[in-house]
Every structure is written in C-alpha cells, then in structure tokens.
XYZ file of C-alpha atoms in Angstrom:
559
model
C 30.718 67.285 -73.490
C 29.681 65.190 -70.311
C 26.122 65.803 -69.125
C 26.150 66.717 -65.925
C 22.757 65.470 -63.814
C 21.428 67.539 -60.384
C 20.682 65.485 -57.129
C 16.965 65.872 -55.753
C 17.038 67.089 -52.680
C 15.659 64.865 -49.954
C 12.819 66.097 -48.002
C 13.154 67.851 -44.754
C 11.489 66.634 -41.933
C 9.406 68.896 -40.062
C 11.083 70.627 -36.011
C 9.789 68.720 -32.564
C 10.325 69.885 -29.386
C 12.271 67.522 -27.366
C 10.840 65.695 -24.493
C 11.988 67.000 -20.991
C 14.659 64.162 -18.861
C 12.536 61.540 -16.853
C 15.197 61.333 -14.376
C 17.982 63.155 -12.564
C 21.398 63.132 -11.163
C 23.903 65.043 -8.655
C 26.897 64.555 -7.179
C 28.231 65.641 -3.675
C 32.051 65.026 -2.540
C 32.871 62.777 0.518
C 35.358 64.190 3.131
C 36.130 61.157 4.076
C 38.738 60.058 7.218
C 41.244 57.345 6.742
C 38.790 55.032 8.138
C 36.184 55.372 6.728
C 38.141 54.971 3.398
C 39.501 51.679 4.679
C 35.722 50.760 5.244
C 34.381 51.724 2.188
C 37.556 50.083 0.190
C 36.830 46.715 2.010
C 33.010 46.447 1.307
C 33.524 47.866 -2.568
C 36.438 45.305 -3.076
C 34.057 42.398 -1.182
C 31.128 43.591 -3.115
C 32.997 43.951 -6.231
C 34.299 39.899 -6.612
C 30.608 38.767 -6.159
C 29.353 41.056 -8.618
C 32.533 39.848 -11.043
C 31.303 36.605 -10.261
C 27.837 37.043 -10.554
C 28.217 38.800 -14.289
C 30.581 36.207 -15.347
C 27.531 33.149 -14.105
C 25.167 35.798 -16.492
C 26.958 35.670 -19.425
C 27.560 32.352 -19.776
C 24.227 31.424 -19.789
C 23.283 33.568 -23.047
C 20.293 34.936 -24.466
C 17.375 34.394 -22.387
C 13.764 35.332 -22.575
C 11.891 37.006 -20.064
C 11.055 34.422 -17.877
C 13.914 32.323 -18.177
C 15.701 35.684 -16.936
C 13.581 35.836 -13.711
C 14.365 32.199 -12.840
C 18.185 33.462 -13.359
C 18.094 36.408 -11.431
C 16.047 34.589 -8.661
C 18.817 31.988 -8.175
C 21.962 34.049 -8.704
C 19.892 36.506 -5.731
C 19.844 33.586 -2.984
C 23.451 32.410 -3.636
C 24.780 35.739 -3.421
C 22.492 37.255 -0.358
C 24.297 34.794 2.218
C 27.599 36.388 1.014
C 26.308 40.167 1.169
C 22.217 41.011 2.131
C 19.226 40.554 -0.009
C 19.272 44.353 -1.302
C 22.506 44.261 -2.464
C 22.019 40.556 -3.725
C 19.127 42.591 -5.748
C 21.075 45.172 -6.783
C 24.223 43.281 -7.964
C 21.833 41.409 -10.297
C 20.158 43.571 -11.606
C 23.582 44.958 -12.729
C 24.715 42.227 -13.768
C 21.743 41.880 -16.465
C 21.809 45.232 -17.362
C 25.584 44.984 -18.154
C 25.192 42.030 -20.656
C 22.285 43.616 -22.516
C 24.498 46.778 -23.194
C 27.136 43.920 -24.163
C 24.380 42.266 -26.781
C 23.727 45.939 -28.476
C 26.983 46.471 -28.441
C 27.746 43.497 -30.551
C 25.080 43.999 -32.786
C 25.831 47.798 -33.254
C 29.216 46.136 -34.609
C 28.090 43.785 -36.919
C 25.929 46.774 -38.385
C 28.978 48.581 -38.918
C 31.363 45.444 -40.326
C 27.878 45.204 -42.447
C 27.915 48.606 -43.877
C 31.976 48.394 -44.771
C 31.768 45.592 -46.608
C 28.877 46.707 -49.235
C 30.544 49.671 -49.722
C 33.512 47.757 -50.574
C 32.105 45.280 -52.960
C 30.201 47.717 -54.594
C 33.468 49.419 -55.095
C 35.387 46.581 -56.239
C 32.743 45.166 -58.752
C 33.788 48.397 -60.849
C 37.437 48.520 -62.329
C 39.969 50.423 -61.022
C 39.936 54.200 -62.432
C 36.715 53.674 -63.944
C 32.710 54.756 -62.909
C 29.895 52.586 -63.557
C 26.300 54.632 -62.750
C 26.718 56.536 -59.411
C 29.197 53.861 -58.255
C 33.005 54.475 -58.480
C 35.844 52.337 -58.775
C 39.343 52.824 -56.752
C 41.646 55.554 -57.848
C 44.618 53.033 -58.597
C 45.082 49.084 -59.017
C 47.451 49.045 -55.973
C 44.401 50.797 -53.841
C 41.828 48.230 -55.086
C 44.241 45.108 -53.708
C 44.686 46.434 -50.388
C 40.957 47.121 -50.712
C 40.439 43.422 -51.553
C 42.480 42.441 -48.588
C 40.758 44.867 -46.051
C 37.487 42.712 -47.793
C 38.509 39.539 -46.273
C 39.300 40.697 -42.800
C 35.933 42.597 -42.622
C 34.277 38.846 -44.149
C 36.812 37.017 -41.231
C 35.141 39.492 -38.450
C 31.597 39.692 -39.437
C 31.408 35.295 -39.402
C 32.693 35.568 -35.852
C 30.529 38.549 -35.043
C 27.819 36.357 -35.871
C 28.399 33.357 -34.224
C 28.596 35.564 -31.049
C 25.418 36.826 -31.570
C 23.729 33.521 -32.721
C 25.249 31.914 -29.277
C 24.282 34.947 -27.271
C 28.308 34.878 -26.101
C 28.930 38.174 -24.862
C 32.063 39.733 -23.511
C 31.641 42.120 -20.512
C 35.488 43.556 -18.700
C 34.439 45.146 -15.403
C 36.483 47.885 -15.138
C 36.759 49.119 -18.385
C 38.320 47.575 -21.587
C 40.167 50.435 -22.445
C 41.875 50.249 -18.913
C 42.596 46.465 -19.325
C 44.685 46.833 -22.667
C 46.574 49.628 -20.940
C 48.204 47.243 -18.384
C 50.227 45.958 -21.348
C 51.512 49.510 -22.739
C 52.321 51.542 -19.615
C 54.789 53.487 -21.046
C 52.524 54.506 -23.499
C 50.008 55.651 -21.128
C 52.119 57.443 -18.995
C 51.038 55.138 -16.246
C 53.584 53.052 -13.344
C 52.134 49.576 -12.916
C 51.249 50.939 -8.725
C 49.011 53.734 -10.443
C 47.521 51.294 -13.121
C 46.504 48.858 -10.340
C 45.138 51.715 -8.422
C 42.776 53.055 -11.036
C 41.954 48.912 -12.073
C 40.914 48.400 -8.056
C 38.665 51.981 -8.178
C 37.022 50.987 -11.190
C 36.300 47.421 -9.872
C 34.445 48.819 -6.615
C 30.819 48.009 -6.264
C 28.665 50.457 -3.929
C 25.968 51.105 -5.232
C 22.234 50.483 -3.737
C 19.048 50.946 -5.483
C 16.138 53.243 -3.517
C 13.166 51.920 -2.247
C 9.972 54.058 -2.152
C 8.474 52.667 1.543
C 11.407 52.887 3.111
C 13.184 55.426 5.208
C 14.664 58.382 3.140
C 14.361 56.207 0.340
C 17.045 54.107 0.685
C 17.455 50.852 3.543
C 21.111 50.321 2.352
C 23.173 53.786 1.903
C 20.603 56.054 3.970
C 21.552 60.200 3.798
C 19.519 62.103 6.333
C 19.344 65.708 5.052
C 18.404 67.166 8.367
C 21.233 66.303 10.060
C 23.413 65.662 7.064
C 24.979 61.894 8.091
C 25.489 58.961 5.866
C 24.912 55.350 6.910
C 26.101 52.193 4.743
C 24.115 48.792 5.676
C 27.333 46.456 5.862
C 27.441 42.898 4.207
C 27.210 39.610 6.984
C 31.148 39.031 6.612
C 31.821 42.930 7.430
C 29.514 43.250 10.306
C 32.456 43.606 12.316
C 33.810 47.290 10.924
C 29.929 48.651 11.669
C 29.755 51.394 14.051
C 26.014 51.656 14.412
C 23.488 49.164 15.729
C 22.022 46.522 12.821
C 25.432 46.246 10.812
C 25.893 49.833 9.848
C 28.649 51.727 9.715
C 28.364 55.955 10.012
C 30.921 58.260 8.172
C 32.432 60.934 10.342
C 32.236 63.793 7.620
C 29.101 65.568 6.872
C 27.399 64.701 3.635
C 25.560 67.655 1.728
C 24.676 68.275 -1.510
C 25.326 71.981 -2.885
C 23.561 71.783 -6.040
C 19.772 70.531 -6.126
C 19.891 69.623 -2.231
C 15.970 70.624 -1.586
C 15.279 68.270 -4.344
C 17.622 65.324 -3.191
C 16.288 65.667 0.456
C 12.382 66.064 -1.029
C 12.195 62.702 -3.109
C 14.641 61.085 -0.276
C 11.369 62.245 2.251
C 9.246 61.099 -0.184
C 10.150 58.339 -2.604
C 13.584 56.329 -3.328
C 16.697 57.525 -4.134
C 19.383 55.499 -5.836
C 23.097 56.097 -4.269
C 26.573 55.515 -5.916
C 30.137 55.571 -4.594
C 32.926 55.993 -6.473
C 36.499 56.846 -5.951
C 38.742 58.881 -8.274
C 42.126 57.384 -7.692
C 43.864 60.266 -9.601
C 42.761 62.992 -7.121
C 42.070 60.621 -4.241
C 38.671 61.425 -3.729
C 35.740 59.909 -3.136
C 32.119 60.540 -4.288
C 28.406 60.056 -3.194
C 25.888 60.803 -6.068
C 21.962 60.245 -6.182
C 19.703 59.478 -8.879
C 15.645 59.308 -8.875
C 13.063 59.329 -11.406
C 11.225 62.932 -12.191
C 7.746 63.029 -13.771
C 8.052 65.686 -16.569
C 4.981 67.848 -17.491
C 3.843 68.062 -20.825
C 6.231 69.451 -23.325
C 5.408 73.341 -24.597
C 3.671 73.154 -28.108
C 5.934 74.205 -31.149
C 3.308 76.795 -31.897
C 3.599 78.385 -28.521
C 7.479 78.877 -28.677
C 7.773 80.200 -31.607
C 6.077 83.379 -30.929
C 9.215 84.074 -29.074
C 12.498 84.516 -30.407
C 14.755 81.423 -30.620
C 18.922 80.483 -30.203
C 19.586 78.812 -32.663
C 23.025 76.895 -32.128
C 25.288 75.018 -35.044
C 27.613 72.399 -32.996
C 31.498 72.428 -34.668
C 34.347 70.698 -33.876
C 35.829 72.686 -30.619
C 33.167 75.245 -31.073
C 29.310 76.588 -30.653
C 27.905 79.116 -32.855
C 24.984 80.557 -32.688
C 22.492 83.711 -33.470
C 18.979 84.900 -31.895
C 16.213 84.551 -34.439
C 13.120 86.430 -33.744
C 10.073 85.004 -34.837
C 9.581 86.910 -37.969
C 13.028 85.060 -39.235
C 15.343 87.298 -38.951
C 18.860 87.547 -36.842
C 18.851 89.934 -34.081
C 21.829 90.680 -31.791
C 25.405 90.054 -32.366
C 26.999 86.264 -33.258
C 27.603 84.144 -30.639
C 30.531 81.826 -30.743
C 31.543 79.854 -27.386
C 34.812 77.693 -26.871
C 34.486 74.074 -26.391
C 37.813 72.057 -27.100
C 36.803 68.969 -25.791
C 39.770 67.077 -28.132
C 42.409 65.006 -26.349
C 40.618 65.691 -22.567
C 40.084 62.783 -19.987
C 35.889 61.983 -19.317
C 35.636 63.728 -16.664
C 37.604 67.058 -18.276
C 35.203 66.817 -21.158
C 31.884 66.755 -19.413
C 33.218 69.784 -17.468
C 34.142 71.549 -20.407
C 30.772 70.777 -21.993
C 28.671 71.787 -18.988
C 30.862 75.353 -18.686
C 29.680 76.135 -22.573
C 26.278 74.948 -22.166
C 25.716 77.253 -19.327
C 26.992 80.239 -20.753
C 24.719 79.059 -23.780
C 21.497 79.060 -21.720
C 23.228 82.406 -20.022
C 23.038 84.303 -23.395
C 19.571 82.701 -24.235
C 17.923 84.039 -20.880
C 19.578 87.613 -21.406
C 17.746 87.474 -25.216
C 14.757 86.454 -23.828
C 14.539 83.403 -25.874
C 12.600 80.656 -24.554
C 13.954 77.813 -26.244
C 17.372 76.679 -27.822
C 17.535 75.086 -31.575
C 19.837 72.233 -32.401
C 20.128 69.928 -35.107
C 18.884 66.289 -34.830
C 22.238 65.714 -36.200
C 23.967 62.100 -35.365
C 27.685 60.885 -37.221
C 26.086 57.202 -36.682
C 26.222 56.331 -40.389
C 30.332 58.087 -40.718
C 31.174 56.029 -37.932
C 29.649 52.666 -39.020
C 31.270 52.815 -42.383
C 34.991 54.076 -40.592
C 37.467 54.995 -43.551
C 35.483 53.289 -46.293
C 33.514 56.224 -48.574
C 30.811 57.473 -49.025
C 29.446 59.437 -51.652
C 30.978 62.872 -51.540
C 32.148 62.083 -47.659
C 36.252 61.848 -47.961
C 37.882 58.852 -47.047
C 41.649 58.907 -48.289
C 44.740 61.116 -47.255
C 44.667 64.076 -44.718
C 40.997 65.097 -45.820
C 39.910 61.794 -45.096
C 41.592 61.906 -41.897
C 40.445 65.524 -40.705
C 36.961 64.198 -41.211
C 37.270 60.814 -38.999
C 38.683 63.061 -36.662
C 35.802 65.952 -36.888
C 33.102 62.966 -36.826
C 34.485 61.318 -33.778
C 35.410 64.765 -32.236
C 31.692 66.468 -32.244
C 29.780 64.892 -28.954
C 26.610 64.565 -30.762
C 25.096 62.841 -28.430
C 26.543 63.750 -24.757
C 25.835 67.517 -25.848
C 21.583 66.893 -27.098
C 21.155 65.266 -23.455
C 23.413 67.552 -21.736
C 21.511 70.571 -22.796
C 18.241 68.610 -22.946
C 18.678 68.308 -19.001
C 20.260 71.969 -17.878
C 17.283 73.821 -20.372
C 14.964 72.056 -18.731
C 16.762 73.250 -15.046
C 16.787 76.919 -16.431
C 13.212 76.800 -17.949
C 13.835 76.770 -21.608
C 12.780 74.113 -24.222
C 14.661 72.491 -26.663
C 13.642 72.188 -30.376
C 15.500 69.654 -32.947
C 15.180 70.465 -36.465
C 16.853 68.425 -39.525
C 20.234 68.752 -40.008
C 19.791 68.526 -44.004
C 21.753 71.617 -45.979
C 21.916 74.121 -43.267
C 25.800 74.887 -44.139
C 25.032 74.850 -47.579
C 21.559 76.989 -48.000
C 23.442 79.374 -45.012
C 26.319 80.102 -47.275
C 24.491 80.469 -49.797
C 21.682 82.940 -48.670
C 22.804 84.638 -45.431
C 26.527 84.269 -45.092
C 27.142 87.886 -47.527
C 24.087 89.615 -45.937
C 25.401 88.815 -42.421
C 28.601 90.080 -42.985
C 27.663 93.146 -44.225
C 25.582 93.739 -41.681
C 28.143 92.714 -38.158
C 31.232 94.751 -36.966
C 33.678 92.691 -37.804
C 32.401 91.042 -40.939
C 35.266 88.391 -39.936
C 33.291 88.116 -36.900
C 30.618 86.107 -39.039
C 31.486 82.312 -40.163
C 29.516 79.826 -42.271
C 28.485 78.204 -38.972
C 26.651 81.411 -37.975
C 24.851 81.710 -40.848
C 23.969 78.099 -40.844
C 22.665 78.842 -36.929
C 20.073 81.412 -38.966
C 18.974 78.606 -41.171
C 18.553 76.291 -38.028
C 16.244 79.002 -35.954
C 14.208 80.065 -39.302
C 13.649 76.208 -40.188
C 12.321 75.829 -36.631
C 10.422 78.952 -36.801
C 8.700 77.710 -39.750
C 10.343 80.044 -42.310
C 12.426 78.929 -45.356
C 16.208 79.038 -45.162
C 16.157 81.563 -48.787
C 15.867 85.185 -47.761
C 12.529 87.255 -49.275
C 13.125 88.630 -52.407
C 13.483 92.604 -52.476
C 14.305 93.189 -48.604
C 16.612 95.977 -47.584
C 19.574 94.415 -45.783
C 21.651 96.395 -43.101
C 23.741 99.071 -44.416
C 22.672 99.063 -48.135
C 21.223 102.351 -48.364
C 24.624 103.644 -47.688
C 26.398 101.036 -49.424
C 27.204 100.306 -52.750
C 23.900 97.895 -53.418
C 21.105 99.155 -54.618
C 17.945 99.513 -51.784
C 14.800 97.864 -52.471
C 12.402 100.904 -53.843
C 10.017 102.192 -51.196
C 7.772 105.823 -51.163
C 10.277 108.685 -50.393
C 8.552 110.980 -46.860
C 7.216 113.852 -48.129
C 8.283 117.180 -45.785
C 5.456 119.016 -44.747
C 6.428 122.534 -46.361
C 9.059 124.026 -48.384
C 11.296 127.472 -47.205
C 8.635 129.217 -48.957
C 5.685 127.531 -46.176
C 4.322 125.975 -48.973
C 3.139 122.313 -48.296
C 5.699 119.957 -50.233
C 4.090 117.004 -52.474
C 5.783 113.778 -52.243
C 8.254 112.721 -55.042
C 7.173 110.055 -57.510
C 7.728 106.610 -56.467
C 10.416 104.701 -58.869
C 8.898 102.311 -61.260
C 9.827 98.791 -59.395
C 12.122 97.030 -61.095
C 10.784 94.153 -63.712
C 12.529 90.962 -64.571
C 10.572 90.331 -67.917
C 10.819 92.917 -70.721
C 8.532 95.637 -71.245
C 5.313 95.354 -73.197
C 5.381 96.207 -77.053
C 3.054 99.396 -77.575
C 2.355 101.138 -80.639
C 5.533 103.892 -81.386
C 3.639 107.553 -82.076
C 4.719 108.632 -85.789
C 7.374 110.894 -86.433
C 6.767 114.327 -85.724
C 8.426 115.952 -88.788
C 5.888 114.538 -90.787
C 2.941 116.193 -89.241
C 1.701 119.724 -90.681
C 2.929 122.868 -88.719
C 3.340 126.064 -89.594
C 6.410 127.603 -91.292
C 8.619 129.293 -88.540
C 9.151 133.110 -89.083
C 11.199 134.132 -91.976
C 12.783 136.514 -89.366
C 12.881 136.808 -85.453
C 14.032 139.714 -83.177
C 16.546 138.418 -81.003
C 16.020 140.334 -77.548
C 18.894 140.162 -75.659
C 19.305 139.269 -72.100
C 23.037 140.515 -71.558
C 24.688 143.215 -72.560
C-alpha cells in the first residue's frame, strides 16, 4: 500500500499595519473652449517630439551610474531648454530617466520569469514521462513532454537575448503605450478605424506636465492654478510665444478650474509648497483633464496593539468579488456577511479603477457603520503564478480548462491596484489597514468556521468559503488562532440537533409551593479518555440478611 507522507506547514508570519501614502493625487475636469484645445494640442504635440527625442538620446546611452547620469541629464537639459524653457527642459528629463529605469526592471522582472519557466521545465523533463521521481513529476504523456522540450528551447532562445539586453543596458521604451502600437496593425480586431487609432496614438503622445516648485508662486512657475479666483495659466515654450494671451509667454484658459474633491488641500500645499500638474486628454470622450500631485508627511502609523481592542473587517479579495465579516476583538464574527460586487474582468483602465474605487467605498462605508477602526487584507501577491505562466507548480493547475480558469483568476484579482487603493481612501476616512499572511486562510476557514457560520446566518447559502476565510483573516490579525475553542456553544445549538456545551442550569427562586428551589445537578462534563478502574462492591446476594417473612398481608390499595 503506498505510504502517504504530510507536508509541514510553513510558518506564518506575524500581521503589520501598513504604512499610510506619502503622497497624493486628484483630478479636476477642464471645460475647455475650442481654443484653448488648439493651444494645449500644439504645446503637448511640440513638447511631446522633444521628449520622444530626448528618451530615445537616454536610452541609447545605457546603464549609467549616478554621476555619469547627472552629466547626461545636464546636457540633454541645455539642448532642449532653447527649444522649450529650462523647467520643462527639467521636467522632460527627468522623465525621460525615470521612463528607462521602469524599462530596466521591467526587463529584469522578465528574465526572472523566463528563469523560473525553464527550471520548472527541466526539472520536469529530467523525469520520464508518466513516471515520479521524489516530489518531482514527470509529464502525463510522451507527446506532452516533446512539446514541453520544444517550449524549452524557445524559453533558452529568449532568456540569451534577455540577457544581452540587460548586460548592454539596451532598453526599449514606446511612448504611447505598447499595447496601443501593436493595435495599429489589427484594427479590426480592436474595433478601432485607423482616424480613431491615430487619435488615441496623438493623446497618448502629449507631454504637459510640469513639476512644482516649493519657492515659487502657488507652487508651480509653469502650469500655475490660483484657487481664489479659480484660473489656470500655462508658461508657453519660446517657439509658441505667439498663442500666449498673458504677459511673459502665458497663455490663460477661459473656463474656470476647480477641484471638487480635496480642493482645501490642493489650494493649501499650492499656498504653501509645490504642486505637480498633469494634462491629459481622453480622446474617447473628448475631454480634457488637469490633475495635481504633492508629497504628504504621514504621522506615525497606529500600533497593532491599539487597534485591536476594536473590532476589525476583515476582507478576502475573489475574482469579481469582496467578502468580508466584522471580527470583534475577542475573535468572533459579529454582524451579517458582507459580500460587495467588483467585476473588474474585460473593463477598459479607466472602467476598472472606477469600479474598484465604488467597492472600496462602500467597504470603508460598512466598516465606519461597525465601528471598526481598521480593515484586514491579506499580504497576498500572484507574483510567483505569473512568473512561471502555464508551467506547474506543485498542486497549482496548469493543463486544460482548470489550468486555464486559474491563469485567468491570477491575472483577474488586482492584487496590487486594490492594497494601494484602499491603503490611500482608509487613510482619507480615518481607518488603518492591517496585512496579515495569506497562508491557509481558505483552507483552516473551511475547515473550522465554514459549518458553524452557516448554521448560525439566515440564509446559510448566504455564507461562502470566502467568508469564513475573512474570519480567519480578522482572528489571525487579532492575534487569535484560525481553530475555534474547544467546547463553545455555537448559534442555534441549544435548539438544534447538536449537543450544547454543558453549563450550570439557573436555579428559580421558589417552587408553586413558595418553597426556595435548589439548583439541578450539573452534568458530569464529557471525558475523552476512559474512566478510571475502581474496585466493583461484591455481590449483594452473598451478604447475610434475614429470611423474608414466610407470609405477608397484602393490604390493598383498590378495591
């Protein structure tokens, strides 16, 4: 019979409470007039060919080190400030180096991955087809373990030019968006006319963008915003002078400019310190945007000790879905399930971060009416799934429609976009955010609080494994175990068919005669061993007694 070995666990690291966002970021909508959209087209299209020019001088010079970087910047700055100013000569740098680093991690984030396919397939391979050698497995069928060996050499073929890239430091950067570039070839597909495709391809390629300065006025010399009276101002580049409207070069849109959402704190650090500006244009609904960015200086983070005297939401994030349940700091549920929509599947960008933002706020809405003070997530990240791709991974599927379902589940949960989303809007609503480990919360939650949950809501079909894995998320950042205590009541089970944990029965104070009532005897608790041997007393027909009567008047009690 085979022998069958169990997996040690791996340990569990301990909860944190995430650090509050060191920056923020709004966006206000510009009501623009035909010219000023001619005006802003012509200086994002002017400034947009010197910054293509300027990235494309960066990346063919490579990998630099620090100083050799500040010589670079320092010349590209002087040949492009006769062309535009010096502050957008320093801004369209800075860019520029910023935009070939991402390039460079890029790149080596994809060599990781080519790395981590190809071990799993020669460890694979180097057992026979149908076969197991250790904790290694072979493919299912010869035919699989070819195509396997072929897939080998075009992961080897990659990786050697992956590397070469990276030993050369030869980048590729597409302004505009490679995912927009290889559309221009499959319009059809995209659902795109080759007019709309070059309008979304010019958008993309705009460059407005100016970086704050702290001494300067509203905290920004190149796209000013005066809150008081609510104009903006655009410092125009030396071959554009001639579209300004405004003494010195600038030009003043005729729409007011206000921001609805955080406008105290826009027009405070503008009054104060420097403000970074953006404008974009969305060519699909013709608008155009303004949006600000500054640096925030965070207070110390609220000690895990502190938040969990209060109760918790704990949230599990699913694949077009959020569960979650209120733990109170003694461990246990309280409230009903929660379980908020978030199909985020198949949705353009901008779609998706709406969607996103719409369930995290009526996720901090239900935490505020529980009076939780902070939200639970798992430190969970698909980084190791998507390195590997289709290639498996221990008891992670890889073939067929399960294999399939799970690239698409891995590649469907926003991991990432949804820990700094919330990180930012809890901070906004005055909650805290605690990150526990990810490791077995499905499992130990079906396992020990999917049943009692269930028996306990109205619906039971109301409660999913997710929900009980939410419980196992608050109580791990609680500080409790995921098991449940032995010998505790659950919901319902005095009534139900389950037996109740013993407890003392109440006593009533007096009987119908007015005589005080004693208390029933407690049940013996139950034991798990077996009872102690004690000595049996003999047999009581052996023991001397009298004779009984030879006879006996019977009296009788009924006639």
């Amino acid at each position: 019979m085979p022998r069958w070995r169990m997996r040690a666990l791996r340990p569990v690291a301990g909860p944190f409470v995430v650090a509050a966002p060191a920056g923020a970021r709004v966006r206000a909508r510009l009501r623009v007039s035909a010219q000023d959209q001619a005006v802003l087209r012509a200086v994002g299209s002017h400034l947009g060919s010197l910054a293509a020019g300027d990235l494309a001088v960066r990346c063919a010079e490579g990998r630099l080190d620090a100083r050799s970087r500040a010589v670079s910047r320092a010349r590209r700055k002087r040949a492009l400030t006769a062309e535009s100013s010096s502050r957008w000569a320093g801004a369209i740098t800075r860019t520029s180096e910023d935009q070939w680093q991402r390039a460079e991690r890029n790149l080596r984030a994809a060599r990781s991955s080519l790395q981590a396919r190809i071990r799993t397939i020669r460890a694979r391979l180097a057992v026979p087809a149908g076969d197991t050698a250790g904790r290694a497995r072979g493919y299912a069928t010869a035919a699989e373990r070819h195509a396997k060996a072929v897939r080998l050499q075009s992961l080897t073929a990659r990786l050697t030019t992956v590397d070469r890239r990276l030993e050369a430091g030869a980048v590729s950067v597409v302004r505009g968006g490679r995912p927009l570039l290889r559309k221009r070839g499959h319009l059809a597909a995209a659902g795109l006319t080759e007019a709309q495709w070059r309008g979304q391809w010019e958008s993309a390629r705009l460059f407005l963008t100016a970086d704050g300065e702290r001494d300067k006025a509203w905290g920004n010399e190149t796209i000013r915003w005066n809150p008081e009276q609510g104009w903006l101002e655009v410092k125009l580049p030396a071959p554009l002078a001639h579209l300004s409207n405004r003494p010195h070069g600038r030009y003043r849109l005729s729409c007011a400019v206000e921001f609805s959402y955080r406008g105290d704190e826009v027009a405070a650090q503008a009054a104060t310190g420097a403000v970074r500006y953006d404008i974009s244009h969305d060519p699909a609904r013709d608008r155009w945007y303004l949006d600000a960015s500054w640096r925030t200086s965070p207070g110390p983070a609220p000690a895990l000790a502190d938040l969990r005297q209060a109760p918790v939401l704990a949230v599990d994030l699913n694949h077009g879905h959020l569960d979650g349940w209120t733990v109170t700091p003694d461990g246990n549920p309280a409230g009903p399930p929660v379980t908020i929509l978030a199909e985020l599947s198949g949705l353009p960008a901008s779609q998706r971060d709406g969607q996103l933002r719409a369930a995290i706020s009526e996720l901090l809405g239900v935490a505020r009416q529980q009076g939780c003070q902070a939200v639970v997530i798992e430190d969970l990240d698909f980084g190791d799934a998507r390195e590997q791709g289709r290639e498996r991974h221990g008891s992670r599927p890889s073939r067929g429609r399960r294999g399939r379902a799970f690239r698409r589940l891995t590649s469907g949960i926003p991991t990432g976009k949804f820990r700094d989303r919330l990180t930012q809007m809890a901070s906004n609503a005055g909650l805290a955010v605690i990150a526990v480990d990810p490791a077995y919360t499905s499992r130990w939650g079906r396992e020990h609080w999917l049943a009692p949950l269930q028996g306990q809501a109205s619906p039971a079909a109301s409660v999913a494994v997710h929900h009980a894995a939410a419980v196992v998320i608050g109580r791990r950042a609680l500080g409790h175990r995921a098991r449940r205590k032995a010998g505790v009541t659950g919901g319902g089970q005095r009534t139900g068919r389950r037996r109740a944990a013993p407890g003392a029965p109440v006593a009533r104070r007096a009987d119908r005669n007015g005589r005080p009532r004693k208390a029933q005897r407690q049940p013996p608790p139950w034991r798990k061993t077996a009872t102690a041997t004690r000595t049996r007393p003999p047999d009581q027909a052996a023991q001397d007694r009298p004779e009984p009567p030879a006879t006996q008047d019977h009296v009788l009690l009924a006639q």
